[in-house]
Coordinates of C-alpha atoms and ligand atoms in Angstrom, one line a residue:
M1 CA 78.1 -56.5 -6.4
D2 CA 79.1 -59.6 -7.9
P3 CA 77.0 -63.4 -6.4
S4 CA 79.4 -65.3 -5.0
V5 CA 79.6 -68.1 -3.9
V6 CA 79.8 -70.2 -1.1
S7 CA 80.7 -74.1 -0.2
T8 CA 78.5 -75.4 1.7
Q9 CA 77.5 -79.0 3.0
P10 CA 73.8 -80.3 4.0
F11 CA 72.5 -80.6 7.2
Q12 CA 70.7 -83.3 8.8
G13 CA 67.2 -82.7 9.6
Q14 CA 65.8 -80.0 6.7
R15 CA 62.9 -81.4 6.5
P16 CA 59.3 -79.1 6.5
G17 CA 56.6 -80.3 8.9
T18 CA 53.2 -79.6 8.8
S19 CA 53.8 -75.6 7.8
G20 CA 57.4 -75.3 7.1
L21 CA 61.5 -76.1 8.5
R22 CA 60.6 -75.2 12.8
K23 CA 64.0 -75.3 14.8
K24 CA 65.7 -73.4 17.5
V25 CA 66.4 -70.2 16.8
K26 CA 70.7 -71.5 18.1
V27 CA 69.6 -74.7 15.0
F28 CA 69.1 -72.3 12.0
Q29 CA 72.2 -69.8 14.0
Q30 CA 74.8 -72.5 12.7
P31 CA 76.8 -71.2 10.0
H32 CA 75.4 -72.1 6.6
Y33 CA 71.9 -73.7 8.4
L34 CA 69.0 -71.3 7.3
E35 CA 71.9 -69.9 3.7
N36 CA 71.1 -74.2 3.2
F37 CA 67.1 -74.1 3.1
V38 CA 66.3 -70.1 1.1
Q39 CA 69.3 -72.0 -1.9
A40 CA 67.4 -75.1 -1.2
I41 CA 63.9 -72.7 -2.4
F42 CA 66.1 -71.1 -5.4
D43 CA 67.4 -74.8 -6.2
T44 CA 63.8 -76.0 -6.5
Q45 CA 61.4 -72.9 -7.3
P46 CA 63.0 -72.4 -10.7
E47 CA 60.2 -68.9 -11.6
L48 CA 61.4 -67.3 -8.7
K49 CA 64.3 -66.1 -10.9
G50 CA 64.3 -63.3 -13.0
G51 CA 60.7 -63.1 -10.7
A52 CA 58.8 -61.4 -7.5
L53 CA 59.4 -63.0 -4.2
V54 CA 57.4 -61.8 -0.9
V55 CA 59.1 -61.2 2.2
G56 CA 58.8 -61.1 5.7
G57 CA 57.9 -62.3 9.2
D58 CA 56.2 -62.3 12.5
G59 CA 59.0 -60.0 14.0
R60 CA 60.3 -63.0 16.6
F61 CA 63.8 -63.0 17.3
Y62 CA 66.1 -63.1 14.5
N63 CA 63.0 -62.1 11.6
R64 CA 65.5 -59.0 10.3
E65 CA 68.5 -60.9 10.4
A66 CA 66.9 -63.7 8.3
I67 CA 66.0 -61.3 6.0
Q68 CA 68.3 -59.6 5.2
L69 CA 70.4 -62.9 4.5
I70 CA 67.4 -63.5 2.5
L71 CA 67.3 -60.7 0.0
R72 CA 71.2 -60.7 -0.1
M73 CA 70.4 -64.4 -1.5
A74 CA 67.4 -63.4 -4.0
A75 CA 69.2 -60.5 -5.5
A76 CA 72.5 -62.9 -6.3
N77 CA 69.5 -65.7 -7.5
G78 CA 68.2 -63.2 -9.8
V79 CA 65.3 -62.5 -8.5
A80 CA 63.8 -59.8 -10.5
K81 CA 62.1 -57.9 -7.0
A82 CA 62.3 -58.3 -3.5
L83 CA 58.6 -56.6 -1.7
V84 CA 59.4 -56.5 1.9
G85 CA 56.8 -55.5 4.4
R86 CA 58.4 -52.6 6.7
G87 CA 60.3 -53.7 9.9
G88 CA 60.4 -56.9 8.0
I89 CA 57.1 -57.5 9.4
L90 CA 54.4 -59.1 7.1
S91 CA 51.5 -61.3 8.7
T92 CA 51.1 -65.1 7.4
P93 CA 47.2 -63.9 5.6
A94 CA 48.6 -60.0 4.5
A95 CA 52.4 -62.5 2.9
S96 CA 49.3 -64.2 1.0
C97 CA 47.0 -61.6 0.0
I98 CA 50.8 -59.2 -1.0
I99 CA 51.6 -61.9 -3.3
R100 CA 47.4 -62.6 -4.5
K101 CA 48.0 -59.5 -5.3
Y102 CA 50.8 -58.5 -6.7
K103 CA 51.5 -61.7 -8.6
A104 CA 54.1 -61.9 -7.4
Q105 CA 55.9 -65.6 -7.9
G106 CA 56.0 -67.0 -4.6
G107 CA 56.7 -65.5 -0.9
I108 CA 58.9 -67.0 2.4
I109 CA 57.9 -66.6 5.1
L110 CA 59.3 -66.3 8.5
S111 CA 57.4 -67.5 11.4
A112 CA 57.3 -70.5 14.1
S113 CA 53.5 -69.1 14.7
H114 CA 52.4 -70.1 18.1
N115 CA 55.6 -71.4 19.0
P116 CA 57.8 -68.7 21.4
G117 CA 60.1 -66.8 20.6
G118 CA 63.9 -65.5 21.5
P119 CA 66.8 -66.5 21.7
D120 CA 66.4 -69.7 23.3
E121 CA 62.7 -70.9 21.4
D122 CA 61.9 -71.0 18.5
F123 CA 62.0 -69.7 14.6
G124 CA 61.0 -71.1 11.5
I125 CA 60.6 -70.5 7.4
K126 CA 58.2 -71.7 5.1
F127 CA 57.7 -71.0 1.2
N128 CA 54.5 -70.2 0.0
G129 CA 53.6 -70.4 -4.2
A130 CA 52.6 -68.3 -6.2
A131 CA 48.5 -68.9 -5.6
G132 CA 49.6 -67.3 -1.7
G133 CA 49.1 -70.6 -0.8
P134 CA 52.1 -73.4 1.4
A135 CA 54.3 -74.6 -0.7
S136 CA 52.7 -77.9 -1.0
E137 CA 54.1 -81.7 0.4
T138 CA 55.7 -82.4 -3.8
M139 CA 57.7 -79.2 -2.9
T140 CA 58.6 -79.2 0.8
E141 CA 59.7 -82.7 -0.8
A142 CA 61.8 -81.6 -3.6
M143 CA 63.4 -78.7 -0.7
Y144 CA 63.8 -81.0 1.6
A145 CA 66.0 -82.9 -1.2
R146 CA 68.0 -80.7 -2.3
T147 CA 69.3 -79.7 1.5
Q148 CA 70.3 -83.4 1.5
T149 CA 72.9 -83.2 -1.8
I150 CA 73.6 -78.6 -0.9
D151 CA 77.4 -78.1 -1.7
R152 CA 77.2 -74.4 -2.3
Y153 CA 74.7 -71.1 -1.7
L154 CA 74.6 -68.0 -3.6
T155 CA 75.0 -64.6 -2.2
L156 CA 75.8 -61.0 -2.7
E157 CA 79.1 -58.9 -0.6
A158 CA 76.2 -56.3 0.3
P159 CA 75.8 -53.8 3.8
D160 CA 72.0 -54.2 4.9
L161 CA 69.2 -52.6 4.4
D162 CA 67.2 -50.2 6.1
L163 CA 63.7 -52.7 6.2
D164 CA 61.8 -49.4 8.0
L165 CA 61.6 -46.8 5.2
D166 CA 58.8 -47.6 2.7
G167 CA 60.3 -47.3 -1.0
L168 CA 62.7 -48.8 -3.9
T169 CA 66.0 -49.5 -2.9
R170 CA 68.8 -51.5 -5.1
L171 CA 70.7 -54.6 -4.6
G172 CA 72.3 -56.2 -7.2
D173 CA 70.6 -56.1 -10.2
M174 CA 67.4 -56.9 -7.1
T175 CA 64.9 -54.1 -7.0
V176 CA 63.5 -54.2 -3.5
E177 CA 60.7 -52.4 -2.6
V178 CA 59.8 -51.6 1.5
I179 CA 56.0 -51.5 1.4
D180 CA 53.2 -51.0 4.2
P181 CA 52.5 -54.7 5.6
V182 CA 48.8 -53.3 6.9
R183 CA 47.3 -51.1 3.7
D184 CA 46.6 -54.0 1.1
Y185 CA 45.3 -56.5 3.6
A186 CA 43.2 -54.3 4.8
A187 CA 41.7 -52.8 1.8
L188 CA 40.7 -56.4 1.4
M189 CA 38.8 -56.6 4.5
E190 CA 36.8 -53.9 3.8
A191 CA 36.4 -55.5 0.5
L192 CA 34.4 -58.5 1.7
F193 CA 32.9 -57.3 5.5
D194 CA 30.3 -54.8 6.0
F195 CA 32.4 -52.7 7.9
N196 CA 29.0 -50.1 8.1
A197 CA 27.0 -52.9 10.3
I198 CA 30.2 -53.1 12.5
H199 CA 31.4 -49.3 13.0
Q200 CA 27.6 -49.3 14.4
L201 CA 27.9 -51.0 16.2
F202 CA 30.2 -50.1 17.9
N203 CA 28.8 -46.5 18.3
T204 CA 25.7 -47.7 19.6
G205 CA 28.5 -47.7 22.5
Q206 CA 26.2 -50.7 24.3
F207 CA 29.6 -53.7 23.1
R208 CA 32.6 -53.9 24.6
M209 CA 35.4 -55.8 23.3
R210 CA 39.2 -56.3 23.3
F211 CA 41.7 -57.9 21.2
D212 CA 44.1 -59.8 22.4
A213 CA 47.5 -59.4 19.9
M214 CA 49.7 -60.9 22.1
H215 CA 52.3 -59.3 21.1
A216 CA 52.8 -60.8 18.5
V217 CA 52.5 -59.3 14.4
T218 CA 48.3 -58.9 13.9
G219 CA 49.2 -56.0 16.5
P220 CA 49.6 -53.3 14.3
Y221 CA 46.6 -54.6 11.8
A222 CA 44.3 -54.8 14.2
V223 CA 45.0 -51.1 15.5
E224 CA 44.5 -49.4 12.0
I225 CA 41.6 -52.1 11.1
L226 CA 39.8 -52.4 14.6
E227 CA 40.8 -49.0 15.6
R228 CA 41.1 -46.4 13.1
R229 CA 38.7 -48.0 10.0
L230 CA 35.8 -48.7 12.7
G231 CA 36.1 -46.6 15.4
A232 CA 36.8 -49.3 18.1
E233 CA 37.3 -47.2 21.1
P234 CA 41.2 -46.3 21.5
G235 CA 42.5 -49.8 23.9
T236 CA 40.6 -52.6 22.1
V237 CA 44.0 -53.6 20.2
I238 CA 45.8 -55.2 24.0
N239 CA 49.5 -56.5 23.7
G240 CA 48.9 -54.4 19.5
T241 CA 53.1 -53.8 19.9
P242 CA 54.8 -56.7 18.8
L243 CA 57.7 -58.1 20.8
P244 CA 60.8 -60.3 18.8
D245 CA 59.9 -62.7 22.4
F246 CA 56.5 -61.9 22.4
G247 CA 56.5 -60.9 26.4
G248 CA 57.8 -64.3 26.8
H249 CA 54.4 -66.0 26.9
H250 CA 53.2 -68.1 23.9
P251 CA 51.7 -66.3 21.4
D252 CA 49.1 -68.5 21.1
P253 CA 45.3 -67.8 21.5
N254 CA 43.8 -70.5 23.8
L255 CA 42.1 -71.0 26.7
A256 CA 45.8 -72.3 28.6
H257 CA 47.6 -69.1 26.8
A258 CA 45.8 -66.2 26.5
Q259 CA 44.3 -66.0 30.5
E260 CA 44.2 -62.2 30.6
L261 CA 41.4 -62.4 27.5
V262 CA 39.9 -65.1 29.3
T263 CA 39.0 -63.3 32.0
M264 CA 38.1 -60.2 30.3
T265 CA 35.2 -61.7 29.0
Q266 CA 33.7 -63.9 32.7
G267 CA 32.0 -62.8 35.8
H268 CA 30.8 -59.2 36.2
D269 CA 31.8 -56.9 33.6
A270 CA 32.7 -59.0 31.5
L271 CA 33.1 -57.6 28.2
D272 CA 30.5 -58.6 24.8
F273 CA 33.2 -59.7 22.7
G274 CA 36.9 -61.4 22.8
A275 CA 39.8 -62.8 20.2
A276 CA 42.7 -63.2 19.7
S277 CA 45.4 -64.0 17.2
D278 CA 48.7 -66.1 17.1
G279 CA 51.9 -65.0 16.6
D280 CA 52.0 -65.1 12.9
G281 CA 48.6 -64.1 12.7
D282 CA 47.0 -67.3 10.7
R283 CA 44.9 -68.2 13.7
N284 CA 42.1 -67.3 16.1
M285 CA 40.0 -67.8 18.8
I286 CA 36.5 -66.3 19.2
L287 CA 34.9 -65.8 23.7
G288 CA 31.2 -64.1 24.3
K289 CA 30.2 -63.2 27.6
D290 CA 31.2 -66.1 29.5
F291 CA 31.4 -68.1 25.8
F292 CA 34.0 -69.6 24.3
V293 CA 33.1 -71.2 20.5
T294 CA 35.1 -73.9 19.9
P295 CA 37.0 -73.7 16.3
S296 CA 35.0 -76.6 15.1
D297 CA 31.8 -74.7 15.9
S298 CA 33.5 -71.6 14.2
L299 CA 33.5 -72.8 10.7
A300 CA 30.6 -74.4 10.9
V301 CA 29.0 -71.4 12.7
L302 CA 30.2 -68.6 9.8
A303 CA 29.5 -71.4 6.8
A304 CA 25.6 -71.5 8.2
N305 CA 25.9 -67.7 8.3
A306 CA 28.2 -66.7 5.2
H307 CA 25.2 -65.1 3.3
L308 CA 25.1 -62.0 6.0
V309 CA 28.8 -61.1 4.8
P310 CA 29.1 -59.1 1.2
G311 CA 31.8 -60.8 0.6
Y312 CA 29.9 -64.0 0.3
Q313 CA 26.2 -63.0 0.0
G314 CA 26.3 -65.3 -3.6
G315 CA 26.5 -68.4 -1.1
I316 CA 29.0 -70.5 -0.7
S317 CA 30.5 -73.1 -3.1
G318 CA 31.5 -76.2 -0.6
V319 CA 33.6 -76.6 2.5
A320 CA 36.4 -78.3 4.4
R321 CA 38.3 -79.3 7.4
S322 CA 41.2 -80.9 8.1
M323 CA 40.3 -85.1 9.6
P324 CA 40.4 -84.1 13.4
T325 CA 38.2 -80.8 13.1
S326 CA 35.4 -81.6 14.4
Q327 CA 32.1 -82.3 12.1
A328 CA 29.7 -79.6 13.0
A329 CA 31.0 -78.1 9.2
D330 CA 29.8 -81.4 7.5
R331 CA 26.2 -80.6 9.0
V332 CA 26.0 -77.4 7.3
A333 CA 27.1 -78.2 4.3
E334 CA 24.7 -80.4 4.0
Q335 CA 21.8 -78.3 4.9
L336 CA 23.0 -75.8 2.2
G337 CA 23.4 -78.6 -0.4
V338 CA 27.3 -77.7 -0.9
E339 CA 30.1 -80.7 -1.1
C340 CA 32.2 -81.0 2.5
F341 CA 35.5 -82.2 2.0
E342 CA 37.7 -83.6 4.6
T343 CA 41.6 -83.2 3.9
P344 CA 45.0 -83.5 6.5
T345 CA 46.7 -80.9 8.7
G346 CA 47.6 -78.1 7.6
W347 CA 46.3 -75.6 5.4
K348 CA 48.6 -76.8 2.8
F349 CA 46.3 -79.3 1.9
F350 CA 42.8 -76.3 1.1
G351 CA 44.8 -74.6 -1.6
N352 CA 43.7 -76.7 -4.3
L353 CA 40.7 -77.2 -3.5
L354 CA 40.5 -73.3 -3.1
D355 CA 42.3 -72.6 -6.8
A356 CA 39.6 -75.1 -7.9
R357 CA 37.0 -72.8 -6.3
R358 CA 35.6 -76.0 -5.4
I359 CA 35.5 -74.8 -1.9
T360 CA 34.8 -71.4 -0.7
L361 CA 35.6 -71.5 3.4
C362 CA 37.3 -73.7 5.1
G363 CA 38.8 -74.5 8.8
E364 CA 40.9 -76.0 11.2
E365 CA 40.3 -77.0 15.0
S366 CA 43.7 -76.1 16.2
F367 CA 41.9 -72.0 16.2
G368 CA 42.5 -71.4 12.2
T369 CA 39.6 -70.1 9.6
G370 CA 39.7 -69.3 6.4
S371 CA 38.6 -68.7 3.3
D372 CA 39.5 -68.3 -0.5
H373 CA 40.8 -64.5 0.1
V374 CA 44.2 -65.2 0.7
R375 CA 45.3 -69.0 0.7
E376 CA 46.5 -69.8 4.3
K377 CA 44.0 -69.3 7.2
D378 CA 43.7 -65.3 8.4
G379 CA 43.2 -65.1 12.1
L380 CA 41.8 -61.2 11.5
W381 CA 39.4 -62.2 9.1
A382 CA 37.5 -64.8 10.8
V383 CA 37.1 -61.8 13.7
L384 CA 36.2 -59.2 11.3
F385 CA 33.3 -62.2 10.0
W386 CA 32.5 -62.6 13.4
L387 CA 31.8 -58.3 14.1
N388 CA 30.3 -58.6 11.7
L389 CA 27.7 -61.6 12.0
V390 CA 26.8 -60.2 15.5
A391 CA 26.1 -56.7 14.5
K392 CA 23.9 -58.0 11.6
R393 CA 22.4 -60.9 13.3
R394 CA 21.9 -58.4 16.6
Q395 CA 22.6 -61.4 18.7
S396 CA 25.0 -61.8 21.3
V397 CA 28.3 -64.5 20.3
A398 CA 26.1 -67.4 22.8
E399 CA 22.9 -66.6 20.9
I400 CA 24.2 -66.4 18.0
V401 CA 26.0 -70.8 18.6
R402 CA 23.5 -71.8 21.2
E403 CA 21.4 -71.3 18.0
H404 CA 22.9 -73.2 15.5
W405 CA 22.9 -76.4 17.9
R406 CA 19.7 -75.9 18.1
R407 CA 19.4 -76.4 14.5
F408 CA 22.7 -78.9 13.5
G409 CA 23.3 -80.5 17.1
R410 CA 26.2 -80.1 19.6
N411 CA 29.4 -81.5 18.6
Y412 CA 31.5 -81.5 21.2
Y413 CA 35.1 -81.0 20.9
T414 CA 38.6 -81.0 22.9
R415 CA 42.0 -81.5 22.1
H416 CA 44.4 -83.2 24.1
D417 CA 48.2 -82.3 24.0
Y418 CA 51.1 -84.8 25.6
E419 CA 53.9 -82.7 24.8
A420 CA 57.9 -83.7 24.3
V421 CA 56.9 -86.4 24.6
D422 CA 60.0 -88.6 23.9
S423 CA 59.9 -89.3 20.7
D424 CA 61.0 -93.2 20.0
A425 CA 57.2 -94.2 22.6
A426 CA 56.0 -91.9 20.8
E427 CA 56.5 -93.3 17.6
A428 CA 55.7 -97.2 19.3
L429 CA 52.4 -95.4 21.1
M430 CA 51.3 -94.4 16.9
D431 CA 52.6 -97.6 16.1
H432 CA 50.8 -100.0 18.5
L433 CA 47.5 -98.1 17.6
R434 CA 47.6 -98.9 14.0
I435 CA 48.5 -102.6 14.6
L436 CA 45.2 -102.6 17.2
L437 CA 43.5 -100.7 14.1
P438 CA 41.6 -104.1 11.9
Q439 CA 39.7 -106.1 14.7
L440 CA 38.8 -102.5 16.5
P441 CA 35.8 -102.1 14.1
G442 CA 32.6 -103.6 15.6
Q443 CA 33.8 -103.9 19.0
E444 CA 32.1 -102.7 22.6
L445 CA 34.5 -100.1 23.6
G446 CA 33.3 -98.6 27.0
G447 CA 29.9 -99.4 25.7
L448 CA 30.1 -97.4 22.5
K449 CA 30.7 -99.2 19.4
V450 CA 33.6 -99.0 16.6
A451 CA 31.8 -98.0 13.3
Y452 CA 35.4 -97.5 11.9
A453 CA 39.0 -97.7 12.5
D454 CA 42.2 -96.8 10.0
D455 CA 44.3 -94.7 9.2
F456 CA 44.0 -91.4 7.2
A457 CA 45.0 -91.4 3.9
Y458 CA 44.2 -88.3 1.5
T459 CA 44.3 -88.4 -1.9
D460 CA 43.9 -84.7 -3.5
P461 CA 40.6 -84.8 -5.8
I462 CA 42.7 -82.1 -7.9
D463 CA 45.4 -83.5 -8.7
G464 CA 45.6 -86.8 -7.6
S465 CA 48.8 -86.4 -5.5
R466 CA 48.6 -89.2 -2.7
S467 CA 49.2 -88.6 1.4
E468 CA 48.8 -92.1 3.7
R469 CA 49.4 -91.9 6.9
Q470 CA 47.3 -88.3 9.0
G471 CA 46.8 -89.5 11.7
V472 CA 44.0 -92.5 12.9
R473 CA 40.7 -92.4 13.2
I474 CA 38.3 -94.3 15.7
G475 CA 34.8 -93.8 14.8
F476 CA 31.8 -94.7 16.9
E477 CA 28.1 -95.5 15.7
G478 CA 26.3 -92.2 16.2
G479 CA 28.9 -89.9 15.1
S480 CA 31.6 -90.1 18.3
R481 CA 35.5 -90.0 17.0
I482 CA 38.6 -90.1 18.6
V483 CA 42.0 -89.5 16.6
L484 CA 45.4 -89.6 17.5
R485 CA 48.3 -88.2 16.2
L486 CA 51.7 -86.8 16.5
S487 CA 52.5 -83.0 15.9
G488 CA 54.7 -81.9 12.7
T489 CA 55.0 -78.1 14.4
G490 CA 57.0 -78.8 17.7
T491 CA 60.3 -78.6 17.9
Q492 CA 61.1 -80.7 21.4
G493 CA 60.4 -84.1 21.2
A494 CA 56.9 -85.2 20.7
T495 CA 54.2 -84.0 21.0
L496 CA 51.0 -86.7 20.9
R497 CA 47.6 -84.8 19.9
V498 CA 44.6 -86.5 21.0
Y499 CA 41.5 -85.3 19.9
L500 CA 37.9 -86.1 21.5
E501 CA 34.3 -85.2 19.8
L502 CA 31.0 -86.4 20.7
Y503 CA 28.1 -85.8 18.7
E504 CA 24.5 -84.3 20.6
A505 CA 21.8 -84.1 18.5
D506 CA 19.2 -83.5 22.2
P507 CA 19.2 -79.2 22.7
A508 CA 18.5 -80.5 26.4
K509 CA 21.4 -81.8 26.7
H510 CA 23.7 -79.1 25.1
D511 CA 25.0 -77.3 28.3
R512 CA 27.0 -79.7 29.8
D513 CA 30.7 -79.3 30.7
T514 CA 32.3 -80.3 27.9
Q515 CA 35.6 -82.4 29.3
E516 CA 32.4 -84.1 31.7
A517 CA 30.7 -84.6 28.5
L518 CA 33.7 -86.3 26.4
R519 CA 35.2 -88.4 30.0
P520 CA 34.2 -91.6 28.7
L521 CA 35.7 -90.4 24.9
I522 CA 39.6 -89.8 26.9
L523 CA 39.4 -93.0 29.3
I524 CA 39.1 -95.4 26.0
A525 CA 41.5 -93.5 24.3
R526 CA 45.0 -93.0 27.6
E527 CA 43.1 -97.0 27.6
L528 CA 42.8 -98.2 23.8
A529 CA 46.8 -96.2 23.7
Q530 CA 48.0 -96.5 26.8
I531 CA 49.1 -92.9 27.2
E532 CA 50.2 -93.4 30.7
T533 CA 52.7 -96.8 30.3
R534 CA 54.0 -95.4 27.3
T535 CA 54.6 -91.4 28.2
G536 CA 54.8 -91.3 31.9
R537 CA 52.3 -89.1 31.7
A538 CA 49.4 -89.2 33.8
G539 CA 47.4 -86.1 32.0
P540 CA 47.9 -83.9 29.4
D541 CA 49.9 -80.3 29.1
V542 CA 47.4 -78.8 27.5
I543 CA 43.9 -78.8 27.2
T544 CA 41.7 -76.4 24.8
Ligands
LIG1 C1 49.3 -77.5 14.4 C2 48.0 -78.0 14.1 C3 47.5 -77.8 12.6 C4 48.2 -76.4 12.1 C5 49.6 -76.2 11.9 C6 50.1 -75.4 11.7 O1 50.0 -78.6 13.3 O2 47.6 -78.4 14.9 O3 46.0 -77.5 12.6 O4 47.7 -76.5 10.2 O5 49.6 -75.6 13.6 O6 49.4 -73.6 12.3 P1 51.1 -79.8 14.2 O7 51.1 -80.9 13.4 O8 51.4 -79.4 15.2 O9 49.7 -80.6 14.6 V1 50.9 -72.4 12.8 O10 49.8 -71.0 13.5 O11 51.8 -73.4 13.5 O12 51.6 -71.9 11.1
LIG2 CO1 49.8 -70.0 13.1

């Protein structure tokens, strides 16, 4: 089985976005398309030669075909060993865990996360380095540059491997080990959280929860951890079988796409706790009885209560949040006397801070929370963290959050998404805002005084690398903010994200409706960015 060299030509547009390369399945199915990108990974990551590579994905349509192709190319490119999740399955956080545990040189994860799956939907690929985290911008730019000059790739002529049976096989000179996708991850969770306390909570019979795996990758993980190890009643995990098309839904754990679960936490006979995760298992949504925890608040609550969790009982070294995430965590960091960092959107920006132990916890407003236990955000980890808190504090989710607000104040927060907008119109809208920025400070908008206005730029405190044009921020006196940026994960046109935040210290005003409380800011954003005239949209497609 000698490696063969196949001639190819560059494709336009293989630049990874916020989290890897995401395109329609049909785009990936073009001859040489996936091969080119995979070869660009091998050409720019020389340590993979002779090293170990972790491979797995979220089980979406084209997952298995892609994995077979990647394994053949890995063998031809001199990878010594590939670790593959059984059935081609690995959640994003589990892949990160396995890269770290087995000291692999990197991993390739196949996922388009919360984007829908199926022959006409989305596929994605991303590379994670030896620390287990998403490739840095420097690395993804190098991969992209390579895709633009590529003229050959290496592969093997070989039949497909059986990925459904654990154990060792060979492919050319490469060893392939098919591993249990859940075991190592479950062991890590058991080492971090108080499983006894959570077990007892379930045993009381007074606490009812459901975990919605949304027919995506976390099903097997949640069944093993929640039902088998923690003794939650059978049926606690709903939609637990991973399907290539996620049952036709968006595997996106938010109030818009996880309707079934949301309904179960409302009204008569409501559950005490509801949680959901996304396509690749790195996002989480936390619900209490008639109560939704905004992801920004979740990060702040976890930071304030970390000492109640065995894995973090010694305290946290610092926290980081992505720029559009609300400033709730900043207030906790201040009280705890630890550092707080504001990074650009995307988990790759947390990696250096985690590696340098400057932070222990980090999170994003987009339903992403995580810690130094892996180098990805981690959906089930966040769910277990919350269960640990509920068990220890003997309070409901709502009580925990309300008490948090009384102590730190409340950051009302929402995100409005305008999806599949014309790309040129979206770019023009952002340009228009950038031109306005210098004249905004000091101005009154809708009765609020602008304190600062800029296009967010970030200098990594560890390696000094600089990332510019990361989103327009308009901050008002008193802590309110409007942030606008374009998504880097979509596959169709542009998605405009408008993030709105208002700080309220007075506990008597902590029970307002979020959209109502933020209305003045919503109106300012619409007007300032000329959203309706420029995009033709009277309102957002998704509100979270
Ligand atoms: C979105 C989120 C961002 C997240 C990214 C990947 O990016 O806003 O916070 O890191 O998705 O998450 P964008 O560029 O579309 O706003 V996942 O679960 O899709 O890997
Ligand atoms: Co995801």
